Coordinates of C-alpha atoms in Angstrom, one line a residue:
M235 CA 0.1 0.1 0.0
A236 CA 1.1 3.6 -0.8
N237 CA 2.3 5.8 1.9
K238 CA -1.1 7.5 2.9
R239 CA 1.0 10.7 4.4
L240 CA 2.2 11.0 1.2
F241 CA -0.8 10.2 -1.3
G242 CA -3.8 10.4 1.4
S243 CA -7.1 11.7 0.0
Y244 CA -7.9 15.4 0.2
R245 CA -10.6 17.1 1.0
G246 CA -11.3 20.6 0.0
Q247 CA -9.7 22.8 -2.4
R248 CA -6.1 21.8 -3.1
V249 CA -3.7 24.0 -2.1
E250 CA 0.2 25.0 -3.2
N251 CA 3.3 24.0 -1.3
T252 CA 5.2 26.4 1.0
D253 CA 8.2 28.2 -0.7
A254 CA 9.5 29.9 2.5
V255 CA 10.0 29.7 6.7
N256 CA 9.1 32.3 8.5
E257 CA 11.0 34.2 10.9
A258 CA 9.6 31.5 13.9
G259 CA 10.7 28.5 12.3
G260 CA 7.7 27.6 10.6
S261 CA 6.6 26.8 7.0
A262 CA 5.1 29.4 5.1
Y263 CA 4.8 31.5 1.8
Q264 CA 6.8 34.2 0.6
F265 CA 5.4 37.7 -0.5
G266 CA 6.0 39.0 -4.1
A267 CA 8.9 42.1 -3.7
K268 CA 6.0 44.7 -4.1
H269 CA 4.0 42.9 -1.3
A270 CA 6.6 42.7 0.7
L271 CA 7.8 46.2 0.4
A272 CA 4.3 47.6 1.3
Q273 CA 4.5 45.2 4.4
Y274 CA 7.4 47.1 5.5
A275 CA 6.2 50.3 4.8
A276 CA 2.9 49.9 6.3
T277 CA 4.3 48.4 9.6
G278 CA 7.6 49.0 10.1
C279 CA 9.5 51.7 12.2
L280 CA 12.7 50.4 11.9
N281 CA 13.2 49.0 15.8
S282 CA 13.8 45.9 16.8
V283 CA 10.8 43.8 16.5
F284 CA 10.3 40.3 17.8
Y285 CA 11.8 37.9 15.1
A286 CA 14.0 40.7 13.6
S287 CA 16.2 43.3 14.4
A288 CA 16.2 47.2 13.1
E289 CA 19.6 46.5 10.9
Q290 CA 17.8 43.6 9.4
Q291 CA 14.8 45.6 8.4
L292 CA 17.0 48.5 6.9
D293 CA 18.8 46.0 4.6
R294 CA 15.4 44.2 3.6
V295 CA 13.7 47.5 2.7
L296 CA 16.9 48.7 0.7
S297 CA 17.1 45.6 -0.7
L298 CA 13.2 45.3 -2.0
C299 CA 13.6 48.9 -3.2
A300 CA 16.5 47.9 -5.4
D301 CA 14.0 45.0 -6.6
V302 CA 11.2 47.2 -7.8
E303 CA 10.7 50.1 -10.3
P304 CA 10.9 53.5 -8.9
E305 CA 7.4 54.2 -9.3
F306 CA 6.5 51.7 -7.1
V307 CA 8.8 52.9 -4.2
A308 CA 7.2 56.5 -5.0
R309 CA 3.6 55.3 -4.9
T310 CA 4.5 52.9 -1.4
A311 CA 6.1 56.2 0.2
V312 CA 2.7 58.2 -0.5
Y313 CA 0.3 55.0 0.5
S314 CA 2.2 54.5 3.6
R315 CA 2.0 58.1 4.6
R316 CA -1.2 59.3 3.6
D317 CA -3.4 55.9 4.3
G318 CA -1.0 54.5 6.9
A319 CA 0.0 57.5 8.7
M320 CA 3.5 55.9 9.1
K321 CA 6.3 58.3 9.3
D322 CA 10.1 56.7 9.5
L323 CA 9.5 54.2 6.4
P324 CA 8.0 56.6 4.4
A325 CA 10.7 59.2 4.9
L326 CA 13.5 56.2 4.1
L327 CA 11.7 55.6 0.6
C328 CA 11.7 59.3 -0.3
A329 CA 15.6 59.0 0.4
V330 CA 16.2 56.0 -1.6
L331 CA 14.4 57.9 -4.6
A332 CA 16.5 61.2 -3.8
V333 CA 19.4 58.7 -5.0
R334 CA 17.6 56.3 -7.8
A335 CA 15.0 58.6 -8.8
P336 CA 15.2 62.5 -8.2
Q337 CA 12.4 63.3 -10.7
L338 CA 10.1 61.1 -8.4
L339 CA 11.0 62.5 -5.4
E340 CA 10.1 65.7 -6.7
T341 CA 6.7 64.4 -7.6
V342 CA 6.0 63.1 -4.6
F343 CA 7.8 65.2 -1.8
D344 CA 5.3 67.4 -0.5
E345 CA 2.8 64.6 -0.3
V346 CA 5.0 62.9 1.8
I347 CA 7.0 65.2 3.7
D348 CA 4.2 66.9 5.5
S349 CA 5.3 68.0 8.7
A350 CA 8.3 69.3 10.1
Q351 CA 9.1 65.8 11.9
M352 CA 8.7 64.3 8.6
M353 CA 11.2 66.9 7.2
R354 CA 14.0 66.3 9.8
T355 CA 13.5 62.7 9.7
F356 CA 13.9 62.6 5.8
V357 CA 17.1 64.8 6.2
Q358 CA 18.7 62.8 8.8
I359 CA 18.2 59.5 6.9
V360 CA 19.7 60.7 3.9
R361 CA 22.7 62.4 5.9
S362 CA 23.4 59.2 7.6
G363 CA 24.7 57.7 4.2
V364 CA 22.3 54.8 4.3
V365 CA 20.9 55.0 0.9
G366 CA 24.4 55.8 -0.7
R367 CA 24.9 59.7 0.2
K368 CA 25.6 61.9 3.1
S369 CA 24.9 65.1 1.5
L370 CA 21.7 66.4 1.0
G371 CA 22.5 67.2 -2.8
S372 CA 20.9 70.1 -5.3
L373 CA 17.5 68.8 -5.7
P374 CA 16.9 67.7 -2.1
K375 CA 18.3 70.9 -1.2
R376 CA 16.1 72.9 -3.3
L377 CA 12.8 70.9 -2.0
V378 CA 13.4 71.5 1.5
R379 CA 14.1 75.0 0.8
K380 CA 10.6 75.1 -1.0
W381 CA 9.4 73.5 1.9
L382 CA 10.7 76.2 4.4
D383 CA 9.3 78.9 2.0
R384 CA 5.9 77.8 2.0
R385 CA 5.5 77.8 5.9
S386 CA 4.6 80.7 7.9
D387 CA 6.8 82.2 10.3
E388 CA 4.7 81.2 13.2
Q389 CA 4.7 77.5 11.8
L390 CA 8.7 77.5 11.6
F391 CA 8.7 79.0 15.1
R392 CA 6.8 76.1 16.3
D393 CA 8.5 73.6 14.1
S394 CA 12.1 74.6 16.0
I395 CA 11.0 72.1 18.8
G396 CA 13.0 69.2 17.9
R397 CA 16.3 67.8 17.6
D398 CA 18.6 65.4 15.5
P399 CA 18.5 67.5 13.2
S400 CA 16.8 70.6 14.6
L401 CA 15.2 72.9 12.2
V402 CA 18.1 75.2 12.7
D403 CA 20.7 72.5 11.8
V404 CA 18.5 72.3 8.8
I405 CA 18.2 75.7 7.8
K406 CA 22.3 75.7 8.1
M407 CA 22.4 72.8 5.4
V408 CA 20.3 74.3 2.7
H409 CA 20.8 78.0 3.1
P410 CA 17.3 79.5 2.3
K411 CA 17.1 82.9 1.3
P412 CA 14.5 85.0 3.3
L413 CA 12.0 86.8 1.0
T414 CA 10.8 89.2 3.9
A415 CA 12.0 91.1 6.8
T416 CA 10.2 88.8 8.9
R417 CA 11.5 85.9 7.7
D418 CA 15.2 87.4 7.9
A419 CA 14.7 88.3 11.4
L420 CA 13.4 85.0 12.4
Y421 CA 16.0 82.8 10.8
G422 CA 18.5 85.4 12.6
Y423 CA 16.8 84.7 15.8
L424 CA 16.8 80.8 15.2
L425 CA 20.5 80.9 14.3
K426 CA 21.5 83.2 17.2
R427 CA 22.7 86.1 14.6
D428 CA 22.3 89.5 14.6
H429 CA 18.5 90.5 13.5
D430 CA 15.8 93.2 14.3
P431 CA 13.8 92.0 16.8
L432 CA 11.1 94.5 15.8
Q433 CA 10.6 92.3 12.8
L434 CA 10.1 89.2 14.8
P435 CA 6.7 87.7 14.2
R436 CA 4.5 88.9 17.4
V437 CA 4.2 85.5 18.9
I438 CA 8.0 85.2 19.5
R439 CA 8.4 88.9 20.7
D440 CA 5.6 87.8 23.3
F441 CA 7.6 84.7 24.3
E442 CA 10.8 86.5 25.0
V443 CA 8.7 89.0 26.8
Y444 CA 7.3 86.3 28.7
K445 CA 10.0 84.4 29.1
R446 CA 12.3 87.2 30.8
S447 CA 9.6 88.7 33.0
D448 CA 9.8 88.4 36.6
D449 CA 6.3 88.7 37.3
R450 CA 4.0 86.8 34.7
R451 CA 0.6 87.2 36.4
G452 CA -0.5 90.3 34.8
L453 CA 1.1 88.8 30.9
E454 CA -1.1 86.9 28.8
T455 CA 0.4 83.4 28.4
P456 CA 1.9 83.0 25.0
D457 CA 0.4 80.5 22.4
V458 CA 3.7 78.5 22.0
P459 CA 4.4 74.8 22.1
F460 CA 4.1 73.2 25.4
R461 CA 7.7 72.0 25.4
M462 CA 8.7 76.0 25.4
L463 CA 7.1 77.0 28.5
T464 CA 7.7 73.9 30.8
A465 CA 10.9 74.7 31.6
L466 CA 9.8 78.3 33.2
G467 CA 8.6 77.0 36.4
L468 CA 5.2 77.6 35.7
E469 CA 2.3 78.8 38.1
P470 CA -1.4 76.8 38.2
W471 CA -2.7 79.4 36.2
E472 CA -0.2 79.4 33.8
W473 CA -1.0 75.7 33.3
K474 CA -4.5 76.3 32.9
A475 CA -3.9 78.8 29.9
I476 CA -1.6 76.1 28.3
A477 CA -4.4 74.0 28.6
R478 CA -6.6 76.2 26.8
N479 CA -4.4 76.8 23.8
A480 CA -3.2 73.2 23.5
P481 CA -3.8 71.4 20.2
W482 CA -5.3 68.0 20.0
Q483 CA -2.4 65.8 20.3
M484 CA -0.6 67.4 22.7
T485 CA -3.7 67.5 24.9
R486 CA -4.4 63.7 24.3
M487 CA -0.6 63.0 25.3
N488 CA -0.4 65.2 28.6
L489 CA -4.0 64.5 30.3
N490 CA -2.0 63.3 33.5
T491 CA 0.5 66.3 33.4
L492 CA -2.7 68.5 33.1
L493 CA -4.2 66.8 36.0
R494 CA -1.2 66.6 38.4
H495 CA -1.0 70.8 38.1
G496 CA -4.6 71.3 39.1
V497 CA -6.1 72.3 35.8
F498 CA -9.5 70.2 35.9
E499 CA -10.3 71.9 38.7
D500 CA -11.6 74.4 36.8
R501 CA -14.6 73.1 35.4
A502 CA -14.6 75.6 32.4
V503 CA -11.3 74.5 31.6
L504 CA -12.4 70.7 32.2
R505 CA -15.1 71.1 29.6
L506 CA -13.3 72.9 27.1
V507 CA -10.6 70.1 27.2
A508 CA -13.2 67.1 27.2
D509 CA -15.2 69.1 24.2
R510 CA -11.5 69.2 22.3
L511 CA -11.0 65.6 22.5
R512 CA -14.1 64.8 21.2
D513 CA -14.2 66.9 18.3
R514 CA -14.5 65.3 15.0
E515 CA -12.5 67.5 13.0
L516 CA -10.0 67.8 15.3
I517 CA -9.6 63.8 15.8
A518 CA -9.5 63.4 12.0
R519 CA -7.0 66.2 11.2
S520 CA -4.6 64.7 14.1
R521 CA -4.4 61.5 12.2
V522 CA -4.3 59.7 15.3
F523 CA -4.3 55.9 15.3
P524 CA -7.6 54.4 17.2
Y525 CA -5.2 52.5 19.5
Q526 CA -3.4 55.3 20.6
L527 CA -6.7 56.6 21.9
L528 CA -7.4 53.1 23.7
V529 CA -4.1 53.6 25.5
A530 CA -4.7 57.2 26.4
Y531 CA -8.2 55.9 27.8
L532 CA -6.1 52.6 29.8
N533 CA -3.3 55.0 31.1
V534 CA -5.2 58.1 32.6
A535 CA -4.8 58.2 36.2
R536 CA -7.4 57.0 38.3
D537 CA -8.6 60.2 39.8
M538 CA -8.8 61.7 36.1
P539 CA -12.4 63.5 36.2
P540 CA -15.5 60.9 34.6
L541 CA -15.9 63.8 32.1
I542 CA -12.3 63.5 30.5
R543 CA -12.6 59.2 30.7
E544 CA -15.9 59.5 28.5
A545 CA -14.5 62.0 26.3
L546 CA -11.6 59.7 25.4
Q547 CA -14.3 56.9 24.8
D548 CA -16.6 59.2 22.3
A549 CA -13.0 60.1 20.5
L550 CA -12.5 56.5 20.4
D551 CA -15.4 55.8 18.8
V552 CA -14.7 58.7 16.3
S553 CA -11.7 57.0 15.4
L554 CA -13.7 54.0 14.5
A555 CA -16.2 55.6 12.4
N556 CA -15.7 53.5 9.4
V557 CA -15.8 50.2 10.9
P558 CA -17.6 48.0 8.3
R559 CA -20.7 46.3 8.5
V560 CA -20.4 43.1 6.9
E561 CA -23.1 40.8 5.6
G562 CA -23.3 37.2 6.3
K563 CA -21.4 35.6 9.2
V564 CA -18.1 36.7 10.4
Y565 CA -15.4 35.3 12.4
V566 CA -12.6 37.5 14.2
L567 CA -9.5 35.4 14.9
P568 CA -7.0 37.8 17.3
D569 CA -3.8 36.2 18.0
I570 CA -2.8 36.4 21.6
S571 CA 0.6 34.4 21.7
G572 CA 3.4 35.5 23.1
S573 CA 5.1 37.1 20.2
M574 CA 1.9 39.1 20.0
H575 CA 3.1 41.1 23.4
S576 CA 6.0 42.2 21.8
S577 CA 5.9 46.2 21.4
L578 CA 3.9 47.2 18.0
T579 CA 6.3 49.9 16.9
G580 CA 9.4 47.7 18.3
Y581 CA 12.1 48.2 20.4
R582 CA 14.4 51.0 20.8
R583 CA 16.3 52.1 24.0
G584 CA 14.7 55.1 25.3
A585 CA 11.6 55.0 22.7
T586 CA 9.8 51.8 23.1
S587 CA 6.0 51.8 23.1
A588 CA 3.9 50.3 25.8
V589 CA 1.5 49.4 22.8
R590 CA 1.7 45.8 22.3
C591 CA 0.8 44.2 18.8
L592 CA -2.1 42.3 20.8
D593 CA -3.4 45.8 22.0
V594 CA -4.1 46.4 18.2
A595 CA -5.5 43.0 17.5
A596 CA -7.8 43.3 20.5
L597 CA -9.1 47.0 19.8
V598 CA -9.7 45.9 16.0
A599 CA -11.6 42.5 17.1
A600 CA -13.7 44.5 19.6
A601 CA -14.7 47.4 17.3
L602 CA -15.9 44.7 14.6
V603 CA -18.0 42.8 17.2
R604 CA -19.6 46.4 18.1
T605 CA -20.4 47.0 14.5
N606 CA -21.1 43.2 13.8
P607 CA -23.2 42.0 16.8
D608 CA -23.6 38.6 15.7
A609 CA -19.6 38.1 14.9
E610 CA -18.0 35.4 16.6
V611 CA -14.4 35.9 18.3
I612 CA -12.2 33.3 18.3
A613 CA -8.8 33.8 19.8
F614 CA -5.9 31.9 19.3
E615 CA -2.3 30.7 20.8
S616 CA -1.1 27.1 20.5
K617 CA -4.9 26.3 20.6
A618 CA -8.3 28.3 19.9
V619 CA -9.8 30.4 22.9
P620 CA -13.4 31.1 21.9
V621 CA -14.3 34.4 23.2
A622 CA -18.1 35.9 24.2
L623 CA -17.9 39.2 24.1
N624 CA -20.9 41.4 24.7
P625 CA -21.4 43.8 22.2
R626 CA -23.1 46.4 23.7
D627 CA -20.1 47.1 25.7
S628 CA -17.4 49.4 24.6
V629 CA -14.7 48.9 22.7
A630 CA -12.4 49.7 25.6
T631 CA -14.0 47.0 27.8
N632 CA -13.6 44.5 25.0
A633 CA -10.8 45.3 24.1
T634 CA -9.1 45.1 27.8
L635 CA -10.9 41.8 28.1
L636 CA -9.0 40.3 24.9
A637 CA -5.5 41.4 25.9
Q638 CA -5.8 39.8 29.1
L639 CA -6.3 36.5 27.9
P640 CA -3.4 34.0 28.9
C641 CA -0.8 33.4 25.8
G642 CA 1.1 30.5 24.5
G643 CA 3.1 29.6 21.1
T644 CA 1.6 30.5 17.9
N645 CA -0.6 28.1 15.6
C646 CA -2.8 30.2 13.1
S647 CA -4.5 27.1 12.1
A648 CA -6.0 26.6 15.5
P649 CA -8.9 28.9 15.1
L650 CA -10.0 27.1 11.6
Q651 CA -9.7 23.9 12.9
Y652 CA -11.8 24.7 15.8
L653 CA -14.4 25.9 13.2
N654 CA -14.0 22.6 11.2
E655 CA -14.7 20.5 14.3
K656 CA -18.0 22.4 15.2
R657 CA -18.8 22.1 11.6
K658 CA -19.4 25.9 11.1
C659 CA -20.2 27.8 8.2
G660 CA -19.3 31.4 7.6
D661 CA -18.6 34.4 4.8
L662 CA -15.8 36.2 6.0
V663 CA -12.7 35.4 8.7
I664 CA -10.6 37.9 9.7
Y665 CA -7.2 37.1 11.0
L666 CA -5.0 39.5 13.3
S667 CA -2.0 38.4 13.6
D668 CA 2.1 38.5 13.1
N669 CA 1.7 35.4 11.0
E670 CA 4.7 33.8 12.9
S671 CA 2.9 30.3 13.2
W672 CA 5.6 27.5 14.0
I673 CA 3.7 24.9 16.5
D674 CA 1.4 23.7 13.2
S675 CA 4.2 23.4 11.2
P676 CA 5.3 20.0 9.8
H677 CA 8.7 20.7 8.9
Y678 CA 10.0 23.0 11.5
G679 CA 13.0 24.9 10.2
H680 CA 12.2 23.8 6.5
W681 CA 9.6 24.7 3.8
G682 CA 8.1 22.1 1.1
G683 CA 6.5 19.1 1.8
G684 CA 2.6 20.5 1.5
A685 CA 0.7 23.7 2.3
T686 CA 0.6 25.2 5.6
Q687 CA -1.8 23.7 8.1
T688 CA -3.8 27.0 7.8
M689 CA -4.3 26.6 4.4
K690 CA -5.4 22.8 4.5
E691 CA -8.1 24.0 7.4
W692 CA -9.0 26.9 5.0
S693 CA -9.8 24.2 2.2
R694 CA -11.7 22.4 4.6
F695 CA -13.7 25.5 5.6
K696 CA -14.7 26.1 2.0
S697 CA -15.8 22.8 1.0
R698 CA -18.9 24.0 3.6
S699 CA -19.0 27.5 2.7
P700 CA -17.5 27.8 -0.7
E701 CA -18.5 31.7 -0.8
A702 CA -16.3 32.6 1.9
R703 CA -13.3 34.8 1.8
M704 CA -10.5 35.7 4.2
I705 CA -8.2 38.8 5.0
C706 CA -5.0 38.5 7.1
I707 CA -3.9 41.6 8.6
D708 CA -0.1 41.7 9.6
M709 CA 0.8 44.0 12.3
Q710 CA 4.3 43.1 11.7
P711 CA 7.4 44.0 9.3
Y712 CA 7.8 40.2 8.0
E713 CA 7.7 39.1 4.6
T714 CA 5.7 35.9 4.9
T715 CA 2.0 34.6 5.5
Q716 CA 0.3 31.3 6.5
A717 CA -2.5 32.0 3.6
Q718 CA -1.5 32.3 0.5
E719 CA -2.6 35.1 -1.8
R720 CA -5.7 34.4 -4.3
D721 CA -9.2 35.1 -5.3
D722 CA -10.4 34.4 -1.9
I723 CA -7.7 35.7 0.7
V724 CA -6.2 38.9 0.8
N725 CA -3.0 39.6 2.9
V726 CA -2.5 43.2 4.2
G727 CA -0.4 44.8 6.7
G728 CA -1.1 47.8 9.2
F729 CA -2.6 49.7 12.2
S730 CA -4.3 52.9 11.1
D731 CA -7.9 52.9 10.6
R732 CA -7.4 52.4 6.8
V733 CA -7.6 48.6 7.6
F734 CA -11.3 48.8 8.1
D735 CA -11.7 50.1 4.4
L736 CA -9.9 46.9 3.2
I737 CA -12.0 44.6 5.4
A738 CA -15.2 46.1 3.8
A739 CA -13.5 45.6 0.7
V740 CA -12.9 42.2 1.1
G741 CA -16.4 41.5 2.8
A742 CA -18.1 43.2 0.2
G743 CA -16.1 40.6 -2.3
R744 CA -14.4 43.7 -4.2
A745 CA -11.0 42.3 -3.4
G746 CA -9.2 39.7 -4.5
Q747 CA -5.5 38.4 -5.4
D748 CA -3.1 40.8 -5.0
H749 CA -5.5 43.6 -3.8
W750 CA -3.4 45.7 -1.8
V751 CA -0.4 45.9 -4.1
T752 CA -2.9 46.7 -6.7
E753 CA -4.4 49.6 -4.4
I754 CA -0.8 51.1 -3.8
E755 CA -0.2 50.8 -7.6
S756 CA -3.3 52.8 -8.3
V757 CA -1.6 55.9 -6.8
E758 CA -1.3 58.9 -9.4
L759 CA 1.9 60.2 -9.3
H760 CA 1.1 62.7 -12.3
E761 CA -1.2 64.3 -10.1
L762 CA 1.1 65.1 -7.3
R763 CA 3.5 67.1 -9.6
S764 CA 1.4 70.1 -9.8
A765 CA 1.8 70.6 -6.1
V766 CA 5.6 71.2 -6.4

């Protein structure tokens, strides 16, 4: 009799053999160069992650950029910044274009380098030498000068917060020509050179008077960045003034600081801050990740006024406004294994985020249940862990419940195996994972010898639900998957609210094989040229 392990009967749709080994040692499917670059651009922060160092990520991104055409690099830079709200990787891709395709850098520069932080990051990366040059060069210098010229005097003063490089460093590199007397005075002020103080913008003159005053009570607190004021030994009334003028992101990030300084004892300021936090327009303009609001809510001090807590929950709901309602039966499969407890944006000394991949997976799962009350959540680690979430509970409550589940190894096939054992049917399966499955790999440390167990279980599931579709949302910068791309399976990466649009597309049958790469390739470069 022939070996049944090799020639046994196979139920369901035939699937391809694996062609790669993932970072955890399990057999997997390799992404193509374009998909892999998109994965890094949407999830990578150039910090060390669970299975890869920052240096390894950088090497792979540069290698992948060499493997694809420059136009795709440019489109990926735009997509990852505009739709993924990423920072380091879009700036790195622009630095690559500065060497490889300067004309494309000019095309996308304003779309990608859209803030002072992005501009400083771009300059830092180019001058580091990692992309093949250590100076900006004539075109990048011209683009940075144009960027400076378009900023108002007040914006540039606010932009002067930040270092390595600072705005002053950038000005010294590119030598912008001041077009007005005010700008000439501003550059002199920033560079600590001779200048006419009467020509300085009003906000700087007010700040200098305020900074030098021995008695500031009769003075109006200047509307300047928070960090410019905190070194002055502020009084409670000054903290209240700061709270009144603070931008949205600064407010979100400094709630506990404002509480410590007695700001919320003033009911008028308390209501003002709460209204700011839940303001839909300000939330949209801030480009905040939904998980950042969940973290803000979970980390506020115990004695934070209820009005602020409620405002943060309202803000979280606003940030999740595009969570889709999907027709049919939905299964949400969040990965709760050990590797998902690693920092979402990676490890870097002094700059490691407390937010874990698990927190984002839990948030997305909780949000989907809120919008799709009939959805079932089956968490997984080495085994499936069915979870009964109350769709009427807040997203924050359900996300916290999921994030507190015990963890083990990674077995991506476990929830599908559970569904097959229960003979369940469905229309959409949503994976939230880092895809580093290894427990279910029959050829640990090697590829070949068959399909992944996830694909085998998916084939069995499809035999009962032939119209079912799957979307795998990956939150880490790796290059393999457990579910091979095809018409009924879509792999995407990222942790902005953009993933909900992708879920909606897959659920409605508008997405198929290579959907994500196709979407990036649809970015129109020629429409951006007129902006420069």
